[in-house]
XYZ file of C-alpha atoms in Angstrom:
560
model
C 21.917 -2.325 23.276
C 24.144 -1.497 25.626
C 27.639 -0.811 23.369
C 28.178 0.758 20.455
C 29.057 -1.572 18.042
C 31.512 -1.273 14.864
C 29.033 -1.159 11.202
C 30.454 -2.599 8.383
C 30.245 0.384 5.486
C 29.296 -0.420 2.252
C 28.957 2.798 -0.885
C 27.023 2.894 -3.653
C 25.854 5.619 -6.153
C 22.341 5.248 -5.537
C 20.549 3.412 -2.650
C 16.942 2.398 -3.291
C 14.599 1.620 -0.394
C 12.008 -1.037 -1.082
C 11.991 -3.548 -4.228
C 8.065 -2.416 -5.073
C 7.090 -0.818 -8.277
C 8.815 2.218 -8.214
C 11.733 0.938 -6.440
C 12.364 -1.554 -9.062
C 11.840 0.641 -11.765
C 13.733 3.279 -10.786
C 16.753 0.490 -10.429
C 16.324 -0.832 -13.977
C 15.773 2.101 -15.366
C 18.765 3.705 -13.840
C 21.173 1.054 -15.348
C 19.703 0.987 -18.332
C 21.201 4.746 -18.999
C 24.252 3.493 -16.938
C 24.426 0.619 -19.812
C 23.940 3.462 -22.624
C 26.387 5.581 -21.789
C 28.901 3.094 -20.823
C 29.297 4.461 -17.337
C 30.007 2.372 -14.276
C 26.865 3.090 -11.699
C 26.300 0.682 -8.903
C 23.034 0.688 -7.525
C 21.443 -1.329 -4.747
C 18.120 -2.319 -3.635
C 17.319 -3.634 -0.187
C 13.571 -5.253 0.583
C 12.825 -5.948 4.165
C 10.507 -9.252 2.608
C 12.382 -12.703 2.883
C 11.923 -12.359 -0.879
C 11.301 -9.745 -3.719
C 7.371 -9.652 -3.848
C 6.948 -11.280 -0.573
C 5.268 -8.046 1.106
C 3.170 -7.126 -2.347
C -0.196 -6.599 -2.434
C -3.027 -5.448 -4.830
C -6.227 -5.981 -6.183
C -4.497 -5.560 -9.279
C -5.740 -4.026 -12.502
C -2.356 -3.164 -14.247
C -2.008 0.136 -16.537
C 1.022 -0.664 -18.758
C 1.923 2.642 -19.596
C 4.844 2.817 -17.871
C 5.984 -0.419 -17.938
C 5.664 0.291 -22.191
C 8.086 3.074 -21.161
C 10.740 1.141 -19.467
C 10.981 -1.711 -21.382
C 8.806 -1.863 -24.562
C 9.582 -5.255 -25.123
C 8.061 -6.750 -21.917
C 6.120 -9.489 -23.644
C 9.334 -11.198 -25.139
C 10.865 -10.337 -22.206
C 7.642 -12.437 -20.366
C 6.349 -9.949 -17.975
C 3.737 -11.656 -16.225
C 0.931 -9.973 -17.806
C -1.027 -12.982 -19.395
C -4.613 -12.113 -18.583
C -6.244 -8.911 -20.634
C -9.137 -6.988 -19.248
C -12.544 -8.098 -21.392
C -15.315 -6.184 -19.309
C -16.053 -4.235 -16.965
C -18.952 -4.253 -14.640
C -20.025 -1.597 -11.625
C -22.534 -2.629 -9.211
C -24.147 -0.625 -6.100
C -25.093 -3.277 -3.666
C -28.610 -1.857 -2.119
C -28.601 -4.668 0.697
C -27.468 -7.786 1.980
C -29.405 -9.326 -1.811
C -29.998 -6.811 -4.194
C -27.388 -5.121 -6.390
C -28.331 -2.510 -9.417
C -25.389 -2.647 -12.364
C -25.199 1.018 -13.104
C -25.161 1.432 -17.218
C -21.928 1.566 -19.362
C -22.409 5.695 -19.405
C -22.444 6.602 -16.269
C -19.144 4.641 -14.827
C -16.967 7.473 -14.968
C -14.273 7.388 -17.448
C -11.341 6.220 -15.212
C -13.119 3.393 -14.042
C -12.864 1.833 -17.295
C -10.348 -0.986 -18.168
C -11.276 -1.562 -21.970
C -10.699 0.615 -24.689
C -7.767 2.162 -22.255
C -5.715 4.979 -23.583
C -2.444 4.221 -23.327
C -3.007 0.532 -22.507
C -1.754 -2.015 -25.533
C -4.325 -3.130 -27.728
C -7.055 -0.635 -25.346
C -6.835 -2.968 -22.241
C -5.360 -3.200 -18.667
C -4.012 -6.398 -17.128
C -5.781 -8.572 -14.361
C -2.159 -9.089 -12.539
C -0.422 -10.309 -9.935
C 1.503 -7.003 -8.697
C 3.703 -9.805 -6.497
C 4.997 -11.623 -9.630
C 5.124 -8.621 -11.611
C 7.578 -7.316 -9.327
C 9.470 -10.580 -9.223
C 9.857 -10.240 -12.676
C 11.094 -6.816 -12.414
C 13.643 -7.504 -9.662
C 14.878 -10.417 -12.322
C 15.270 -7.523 -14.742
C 17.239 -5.453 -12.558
C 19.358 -8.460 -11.784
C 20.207 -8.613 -15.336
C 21.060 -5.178 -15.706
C 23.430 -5.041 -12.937
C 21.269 -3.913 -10.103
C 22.180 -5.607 -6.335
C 19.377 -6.624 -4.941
C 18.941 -7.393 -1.182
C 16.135 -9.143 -0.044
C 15.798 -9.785 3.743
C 17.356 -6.386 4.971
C 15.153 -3.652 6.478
C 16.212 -0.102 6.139
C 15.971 0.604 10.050
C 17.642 4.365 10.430
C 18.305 7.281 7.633
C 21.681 7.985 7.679
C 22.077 11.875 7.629
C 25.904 14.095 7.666
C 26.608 16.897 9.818
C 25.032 19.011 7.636
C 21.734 16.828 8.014
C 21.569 15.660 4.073
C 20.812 11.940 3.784
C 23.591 9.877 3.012
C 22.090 6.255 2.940
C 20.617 3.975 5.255
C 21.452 1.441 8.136
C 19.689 -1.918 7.650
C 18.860 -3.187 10.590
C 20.537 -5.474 13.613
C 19.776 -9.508 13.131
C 19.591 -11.230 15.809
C 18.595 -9.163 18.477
C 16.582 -10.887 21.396
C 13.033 -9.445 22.756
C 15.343 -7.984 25.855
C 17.624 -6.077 23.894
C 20.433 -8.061 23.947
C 22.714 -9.666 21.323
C 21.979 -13.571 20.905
C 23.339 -16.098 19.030
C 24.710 -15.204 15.713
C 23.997 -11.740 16.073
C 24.760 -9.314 13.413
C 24.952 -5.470 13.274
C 23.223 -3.407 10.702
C 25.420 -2.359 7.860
C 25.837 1.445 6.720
C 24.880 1.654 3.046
C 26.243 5.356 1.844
C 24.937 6.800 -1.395
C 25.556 9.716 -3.461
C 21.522 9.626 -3.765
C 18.989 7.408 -1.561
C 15.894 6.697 -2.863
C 12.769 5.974 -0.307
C 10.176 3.003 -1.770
C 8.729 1.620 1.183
C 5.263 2.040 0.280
C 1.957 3.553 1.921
C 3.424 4.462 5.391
C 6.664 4.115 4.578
C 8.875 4.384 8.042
C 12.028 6.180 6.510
C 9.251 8.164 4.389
C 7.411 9.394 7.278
C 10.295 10.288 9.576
C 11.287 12.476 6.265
C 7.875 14.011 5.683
C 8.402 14.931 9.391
C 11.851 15.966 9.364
C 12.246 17.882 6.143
C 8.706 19.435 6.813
C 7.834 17.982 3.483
C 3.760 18.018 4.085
C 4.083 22.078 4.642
C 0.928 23.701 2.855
C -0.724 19.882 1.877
C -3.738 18.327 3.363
C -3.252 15.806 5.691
C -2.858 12.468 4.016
C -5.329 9.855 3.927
C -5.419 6.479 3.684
C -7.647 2.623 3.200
C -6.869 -0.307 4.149
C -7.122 -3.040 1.009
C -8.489 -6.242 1.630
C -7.254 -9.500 -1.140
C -8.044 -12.704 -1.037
C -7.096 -15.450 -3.717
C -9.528 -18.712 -4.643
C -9.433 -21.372 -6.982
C -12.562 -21.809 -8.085
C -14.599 -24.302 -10.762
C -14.339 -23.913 -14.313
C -18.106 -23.007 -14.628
C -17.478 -19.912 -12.439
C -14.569 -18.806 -14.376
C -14.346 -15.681 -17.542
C -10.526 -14.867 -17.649
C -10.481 -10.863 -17.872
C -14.083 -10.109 -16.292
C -13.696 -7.320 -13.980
C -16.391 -6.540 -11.438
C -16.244 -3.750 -9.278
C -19.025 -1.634 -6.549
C -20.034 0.209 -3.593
C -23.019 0.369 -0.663
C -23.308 -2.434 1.379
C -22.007 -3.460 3.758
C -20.723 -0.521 4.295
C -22.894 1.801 5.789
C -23.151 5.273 4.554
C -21.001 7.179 6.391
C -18.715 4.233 5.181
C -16.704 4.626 2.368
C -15.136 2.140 0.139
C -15.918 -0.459 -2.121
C -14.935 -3.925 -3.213
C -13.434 -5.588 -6.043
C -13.740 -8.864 -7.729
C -11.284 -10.214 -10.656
C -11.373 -13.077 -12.895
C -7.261 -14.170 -13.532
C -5.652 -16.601 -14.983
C -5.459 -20.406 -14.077
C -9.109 -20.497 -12.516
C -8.288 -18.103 -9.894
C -10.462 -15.527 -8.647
C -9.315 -12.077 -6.138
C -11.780 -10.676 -4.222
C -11.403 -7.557 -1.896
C -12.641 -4.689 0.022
C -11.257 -1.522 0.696
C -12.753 0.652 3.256
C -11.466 3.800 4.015
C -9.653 5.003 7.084
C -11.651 8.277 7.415
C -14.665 5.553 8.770
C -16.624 7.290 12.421
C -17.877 4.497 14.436
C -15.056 2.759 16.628
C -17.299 -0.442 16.699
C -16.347 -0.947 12.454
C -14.068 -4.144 12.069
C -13.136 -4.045 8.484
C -12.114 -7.269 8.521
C -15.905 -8.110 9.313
C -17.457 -6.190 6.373
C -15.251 -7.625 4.020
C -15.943 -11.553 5.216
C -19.713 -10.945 4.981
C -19.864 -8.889 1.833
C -18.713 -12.189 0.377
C -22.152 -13.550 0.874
C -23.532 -11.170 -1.427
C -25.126 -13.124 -3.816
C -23.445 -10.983 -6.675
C -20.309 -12.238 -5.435
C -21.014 -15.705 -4.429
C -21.922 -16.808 -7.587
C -18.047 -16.517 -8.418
C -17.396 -17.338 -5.273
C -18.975 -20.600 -3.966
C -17.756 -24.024 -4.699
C -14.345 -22.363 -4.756
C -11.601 -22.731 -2.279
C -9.628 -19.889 -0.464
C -5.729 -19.994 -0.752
C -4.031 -16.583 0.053
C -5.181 -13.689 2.466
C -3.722 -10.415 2.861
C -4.412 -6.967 3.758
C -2.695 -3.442 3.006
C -2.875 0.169 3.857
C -3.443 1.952 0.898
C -2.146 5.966 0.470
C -5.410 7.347 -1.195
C -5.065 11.482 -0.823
C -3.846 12.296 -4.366
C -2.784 15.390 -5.455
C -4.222 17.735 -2.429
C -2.061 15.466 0.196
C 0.826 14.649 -1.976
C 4.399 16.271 -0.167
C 6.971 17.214 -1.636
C 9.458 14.627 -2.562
C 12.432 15.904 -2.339
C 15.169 16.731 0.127
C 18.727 17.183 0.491
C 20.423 13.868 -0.811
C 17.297 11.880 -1.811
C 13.849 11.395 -3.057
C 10.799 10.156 -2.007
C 8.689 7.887 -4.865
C 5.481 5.637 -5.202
C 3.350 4.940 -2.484
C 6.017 6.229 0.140
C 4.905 9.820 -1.117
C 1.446 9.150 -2.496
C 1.274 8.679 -5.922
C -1.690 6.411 -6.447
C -4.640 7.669 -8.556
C -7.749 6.962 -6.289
C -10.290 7.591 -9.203
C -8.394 4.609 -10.756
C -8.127 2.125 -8.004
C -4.578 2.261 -9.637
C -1.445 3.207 -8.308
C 1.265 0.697 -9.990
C 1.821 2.823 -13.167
C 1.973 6.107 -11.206
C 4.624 4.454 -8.891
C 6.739 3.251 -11.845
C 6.254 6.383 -13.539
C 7.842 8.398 -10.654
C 10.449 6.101 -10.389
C 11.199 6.939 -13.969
C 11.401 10.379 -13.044
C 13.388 9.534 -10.426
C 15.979 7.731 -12.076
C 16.226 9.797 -15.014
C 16.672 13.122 -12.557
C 19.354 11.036 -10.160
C 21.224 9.794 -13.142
C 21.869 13.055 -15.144
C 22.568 14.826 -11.653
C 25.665 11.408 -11.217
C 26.487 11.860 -15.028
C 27.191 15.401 -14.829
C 29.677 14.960 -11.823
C 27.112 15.325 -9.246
C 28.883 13.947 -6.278
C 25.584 13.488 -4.673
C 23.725 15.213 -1.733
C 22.168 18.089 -3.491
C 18.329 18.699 -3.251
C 17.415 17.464 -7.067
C 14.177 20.400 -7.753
C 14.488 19.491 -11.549
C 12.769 16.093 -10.135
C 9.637 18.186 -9.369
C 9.921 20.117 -12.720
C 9.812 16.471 -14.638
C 7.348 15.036 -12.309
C 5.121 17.891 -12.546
C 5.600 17.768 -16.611
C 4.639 13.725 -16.419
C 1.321 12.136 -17.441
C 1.492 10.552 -13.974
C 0.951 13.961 -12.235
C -1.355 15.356 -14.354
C -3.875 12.305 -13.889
C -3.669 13.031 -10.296
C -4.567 17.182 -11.132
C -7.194 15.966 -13.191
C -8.879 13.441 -10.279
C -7.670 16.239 -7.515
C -11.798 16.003 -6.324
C -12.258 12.521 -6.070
C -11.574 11.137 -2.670
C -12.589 15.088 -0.859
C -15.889 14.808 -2.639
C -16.558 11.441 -1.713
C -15.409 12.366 2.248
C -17.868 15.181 1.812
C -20.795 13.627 0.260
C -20.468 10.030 0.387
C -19.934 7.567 -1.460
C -23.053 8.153 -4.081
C -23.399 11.605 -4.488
C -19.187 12.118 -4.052
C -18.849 9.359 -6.958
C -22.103 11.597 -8.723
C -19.824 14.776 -8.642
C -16.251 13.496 -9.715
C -18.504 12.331 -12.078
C -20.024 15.551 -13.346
C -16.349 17.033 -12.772
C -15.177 14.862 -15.315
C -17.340 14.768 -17.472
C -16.580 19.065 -17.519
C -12.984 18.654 -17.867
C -12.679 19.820 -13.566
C -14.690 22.933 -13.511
C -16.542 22.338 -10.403
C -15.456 24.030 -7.168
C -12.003 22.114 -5.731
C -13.215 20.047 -2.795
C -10.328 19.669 0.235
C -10.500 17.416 2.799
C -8.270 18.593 6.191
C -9.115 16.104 8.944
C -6.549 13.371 9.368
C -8.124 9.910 9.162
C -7.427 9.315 12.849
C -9.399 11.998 13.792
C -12.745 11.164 12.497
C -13.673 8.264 15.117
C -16.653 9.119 17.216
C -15.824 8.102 20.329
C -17.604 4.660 21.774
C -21.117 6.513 23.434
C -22.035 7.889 19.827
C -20.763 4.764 17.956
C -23.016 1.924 16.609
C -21.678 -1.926 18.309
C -22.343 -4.385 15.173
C -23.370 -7.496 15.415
C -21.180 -9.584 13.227
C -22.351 -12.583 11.418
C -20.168 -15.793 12.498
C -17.994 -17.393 9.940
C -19.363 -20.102 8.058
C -15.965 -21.578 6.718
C -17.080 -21.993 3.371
C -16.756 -18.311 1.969
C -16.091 -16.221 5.329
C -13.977 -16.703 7.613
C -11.929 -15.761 11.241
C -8.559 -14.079 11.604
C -6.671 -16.641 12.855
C -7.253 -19.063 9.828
C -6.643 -15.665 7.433
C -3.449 -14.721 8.932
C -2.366 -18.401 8.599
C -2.764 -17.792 4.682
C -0.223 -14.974 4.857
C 2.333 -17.432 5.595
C 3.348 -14.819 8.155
C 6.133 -15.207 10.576
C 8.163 -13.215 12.589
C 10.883 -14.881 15.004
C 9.360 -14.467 18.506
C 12.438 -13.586 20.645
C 12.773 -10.707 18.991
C 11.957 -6.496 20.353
C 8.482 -5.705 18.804
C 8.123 -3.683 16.063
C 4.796 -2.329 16.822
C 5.858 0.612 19.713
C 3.754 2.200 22.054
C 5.128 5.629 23.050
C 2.896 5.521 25.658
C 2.171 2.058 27.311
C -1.059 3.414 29.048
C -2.640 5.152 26.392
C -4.581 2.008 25.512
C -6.316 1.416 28.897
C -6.261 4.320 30.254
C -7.739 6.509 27.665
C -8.723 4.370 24.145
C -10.558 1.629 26.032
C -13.159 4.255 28.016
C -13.270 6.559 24.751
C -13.300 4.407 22.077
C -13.297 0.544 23.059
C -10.091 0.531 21.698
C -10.917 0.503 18.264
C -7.350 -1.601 17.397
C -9.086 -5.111 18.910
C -11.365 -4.155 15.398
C -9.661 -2.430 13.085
C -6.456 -4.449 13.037
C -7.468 -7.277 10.183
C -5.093 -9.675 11.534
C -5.885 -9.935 15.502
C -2.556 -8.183 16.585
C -4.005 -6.668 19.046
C -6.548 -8.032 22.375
C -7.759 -6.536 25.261
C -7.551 -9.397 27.681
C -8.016 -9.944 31.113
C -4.459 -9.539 33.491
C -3.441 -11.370 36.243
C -5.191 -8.493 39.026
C -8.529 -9.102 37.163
C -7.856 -5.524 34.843
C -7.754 -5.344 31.263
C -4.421 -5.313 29.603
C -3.863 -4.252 26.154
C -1.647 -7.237 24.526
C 0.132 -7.171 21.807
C 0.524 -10.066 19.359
C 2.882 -8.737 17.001
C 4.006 -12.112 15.189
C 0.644 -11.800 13.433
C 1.594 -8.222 11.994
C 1.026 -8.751 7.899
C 2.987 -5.018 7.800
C -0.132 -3.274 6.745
C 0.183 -0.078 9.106
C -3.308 0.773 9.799
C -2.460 0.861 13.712
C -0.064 3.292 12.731
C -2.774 5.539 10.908
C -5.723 4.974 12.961
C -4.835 4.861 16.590
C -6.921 7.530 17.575
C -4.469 8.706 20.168
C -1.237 8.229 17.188
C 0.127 6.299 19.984
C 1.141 3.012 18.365
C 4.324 3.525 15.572
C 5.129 0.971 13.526
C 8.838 0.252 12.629
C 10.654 -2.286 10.268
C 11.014 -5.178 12.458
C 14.393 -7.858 11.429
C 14.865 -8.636 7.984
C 12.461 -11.639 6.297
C 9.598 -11.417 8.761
C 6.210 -10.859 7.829
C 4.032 -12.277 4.953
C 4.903 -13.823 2.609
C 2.031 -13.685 -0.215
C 2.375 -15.888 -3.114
C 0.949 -14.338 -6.054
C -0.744 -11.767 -5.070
């Protein structure tokens, strides 16, 4: 834009980034001391969804240990956590037919959702991570927490001294030229004694502080999945609240890794989802793909068919534990949940582990504020607490998991986390140093798959999926999905790789089409964008950055 315009300033003692899990619980859990100790604190949240849990999404099998932490009375309370976990089952899929359920003693032991330590009455939760942090933002709410849906933290607001101060949310009403329209309306400047960064997996802010802090010194590089969820109703007959299926092998090839998910909820609903991970070779994969025809497995039909399809979605997921985690804190701030990597792999779990680090977090910021902290110091007792938690020492304990399985594959990785629990972690570490990006073969060595055609019934095409995202972004608007270099894609992806982002996007953002001079032109559709940030993690070239884009666009899942 050309002129500087005039931000309206708003303080606060703490600024929170993101209303996700650890966001959220950080904010309650904040006031709640506030509320103790009968000390004024004000404490925002802003959410760049048109609504708290509008951009949430997982499978989700909820651990309720921290949640039993931050408010023990959730159930009066009525925390949407209505559907217990009854059984668990673990199938390899051999082919496109047969599946072999692997016996109750060899599923490793964090697999299992029954009989949970820690977990009330021995069981996790078949949940709705959406509603559960709709609930949680109603909590905050209560407590005294502002919350701010509809704003996108755009910029990190550093002093002279570069400690971070806050955030600027970004400009509304900005047209795809640049220019002011209509009812334009700068960014604000949120100042903060302490700023805390939520975003989740690929967090903007969180990146650009990884990078500028130098926060990933001595880790691996992190990796990541991209999550596939889909929601059906589906007839009584094919219904067991609490049933709990989850597997590997096909489709997925073996030099493939993932695995897919499939869990009975409440009110007749069934998710189903894939996750495939990011470290995949062959530039030819379209995730998207497997996970449409692995639902013509006849293991998950049977759940499936007869049923009818009502929400789609699809997230990165932040999957290096322990080996990639950074450090999470900086002058002025701290970085928390899925922003910094917190999710236990070995689980498929990551919601506890976010809310327990924004315990930490809150717990660390508020005796810093309550001591006459006046805010922008670098908080190390965080790491000393963190590093002390349950959280952290679950991720020490499951430090081989996703190495092992990038190593071996999928059967013999899962057969040594395996052994290496089952020996308290005595086997040799296992570290995995090549980013995700880096692994694509390029297109002469890959494999071109021949993708079954949607039937309709239980797969089905992108343009009907993103529909059921209830995304929208307004068009006359700059795109949020950057290219630093505008001829990367032609010039260099398209002859070495096909340009693996017509495949690997699971929403159709992006096309190789035909231009007006007869060449190919890389165009980009970025109103589809459901915000999951794979283009941002596996452009081969790390030529395509994702940034927020204005408040309230995006999906919008309902309970997912």
């Amino acid at each position: 834009m050309a002129e500087q315009v005039e931000r309206e300033r708003m303080d606060f003692d703490v600024v929170i980034v993101g209303a996700g899990p650890s966001g959220l619980t950080a904010a309650c859990r904040l006031m709640q001391q506030a509320n103790e100790a009968e000390r004024e604190l004000s404490v925002c949240v802003v959410e760049k969804g048109s609504e708290v849990g509008a951009h949430i999404l997982s499978g989700a099998i909820f651990e309720p240990r921290a949640l039993d932490e931050l408010f023990p009375d959730w159930g009066e309370r009525g925390a949407p956590l209505n559907t217990p976990a009854i059984r668990d089952e673990v199938y390899l899929l051999k082919d496109e037919s047969a599946a072999r359920k692997l016996p109750n003693a060899l599923v490793p032991k964090t697999m299992h959702n029954v009989g949970t330590p820690g977990a009330e009455n021995g069981r996790n939760y078949v949940i709705s991570a959406g509603n559960l942090c709709r609930w949680l933002g109603e909590q905050a709410e209560e407590l005294g927490v502002e919350v701010f849906p509809g704003f996108a933290a755009q910029e990190v607001l550093y002093d002279e001294g570069g400690t971070v101060r806050g955030i600027i949310t970004g400009d509304m009403g900005v047209g795809a030229d640049g220019e002011p329209k209509d009812g334009y309306m700068p960014g604000m400047e949120l100042r903060a004694k302490y700023t805390l960064f939520a975003e989740g997996a690929r967090g903007h802010l969180g990146k650009r502080l990884i990078e500028h802090f130098d926060l990933a010194k001595g880790r691996d590089p992190q990796h990541y999945a991209i999550g596939f969820k889909e929601l059906w109703d589906v007839p009584a007959e094919r219904h067991e609240p609490g049933l709990v299926l989850h597997g590997s092998g096909w489709p997925l090839d073996k030099e493939t890794h993932g695995g897919f998910f499939l869990y009975h909820a409440e009110n007749q609903q069934v998710v189903v989802g894939l996750i495939v991970d990011l470290a995949y070779s062959n530039p030819y994969l379209s995730p998207f793909d497997e996970f449409q025809r692995m639902k013509h497995h006849p293991l998950l039909e049977q759940y499936l068919e007869g049923g009818s399809r009502v929400a789609y979605g699809a997230r990165a997921i932040t999957k290096g534990g322990i080996n990639c985690l950074p450090k999470m804190t900086f002058p002025g701030g701290l970085l928390i949940g899925c922003d910094a990597g917190t999710l236990n792999f070995a689980k498929i779990k990551g919601l506890h582990t976010a809310m327990k680090s924004g315990l930490v977090a809150a717990e660390t910021v508020f005796e810093a504020i309550q001591g006459g902290d006046e805010g922008g110091q670098e908080l190390t007792s965080f790491t000393t607490r963190w590093e002390q938690s349950w959280a952290y020492r679950e991720l020490r304990e499951t430090a081989n998991f996703g190495p092992a399985i990038h190593k071996y594959g999928t059967v013999m990785g899962g057969a040594y986390n395996f052994i290496d629990q089952w020996l308290g972690g005595k086997l040799p570490a296992v570290r995995d140093t090549t980013p995700d990006h880096a692994k694509l073969e390029q297109a002469a060595q890959g494999r071109k798959i021949d993708y079954p055609k949607p039937d309709g019934k239980l797969s089905f095409d992108k343009p009907s999926s993103v529909f059921l995202s209830n995304t929208n972004h307004e068009e006359d608007q700059p795109s949020h999905l950057r290219l630093k270099d505008s001829a990367v894609p032609i010039r260099d992806n398209l002859p070495r790789f096909d340009e693996p982002a017509q495949r690997y996007c699971p929403v159709g953002v992006y096309e190789v089409i035909e231009g007006d001079d007869g060449q190919p032109k890389f165009q980009i559709n970025f109103q589809n964008c459901i915000h999951c940030k794979t283009c941002d993690i596996k452009d081969p070239a790390q030529n395509i950055e994702w940034v927020a884009p204005e408040g309230g666009g995006g999906p919008n899942y309902p309970n997912m």
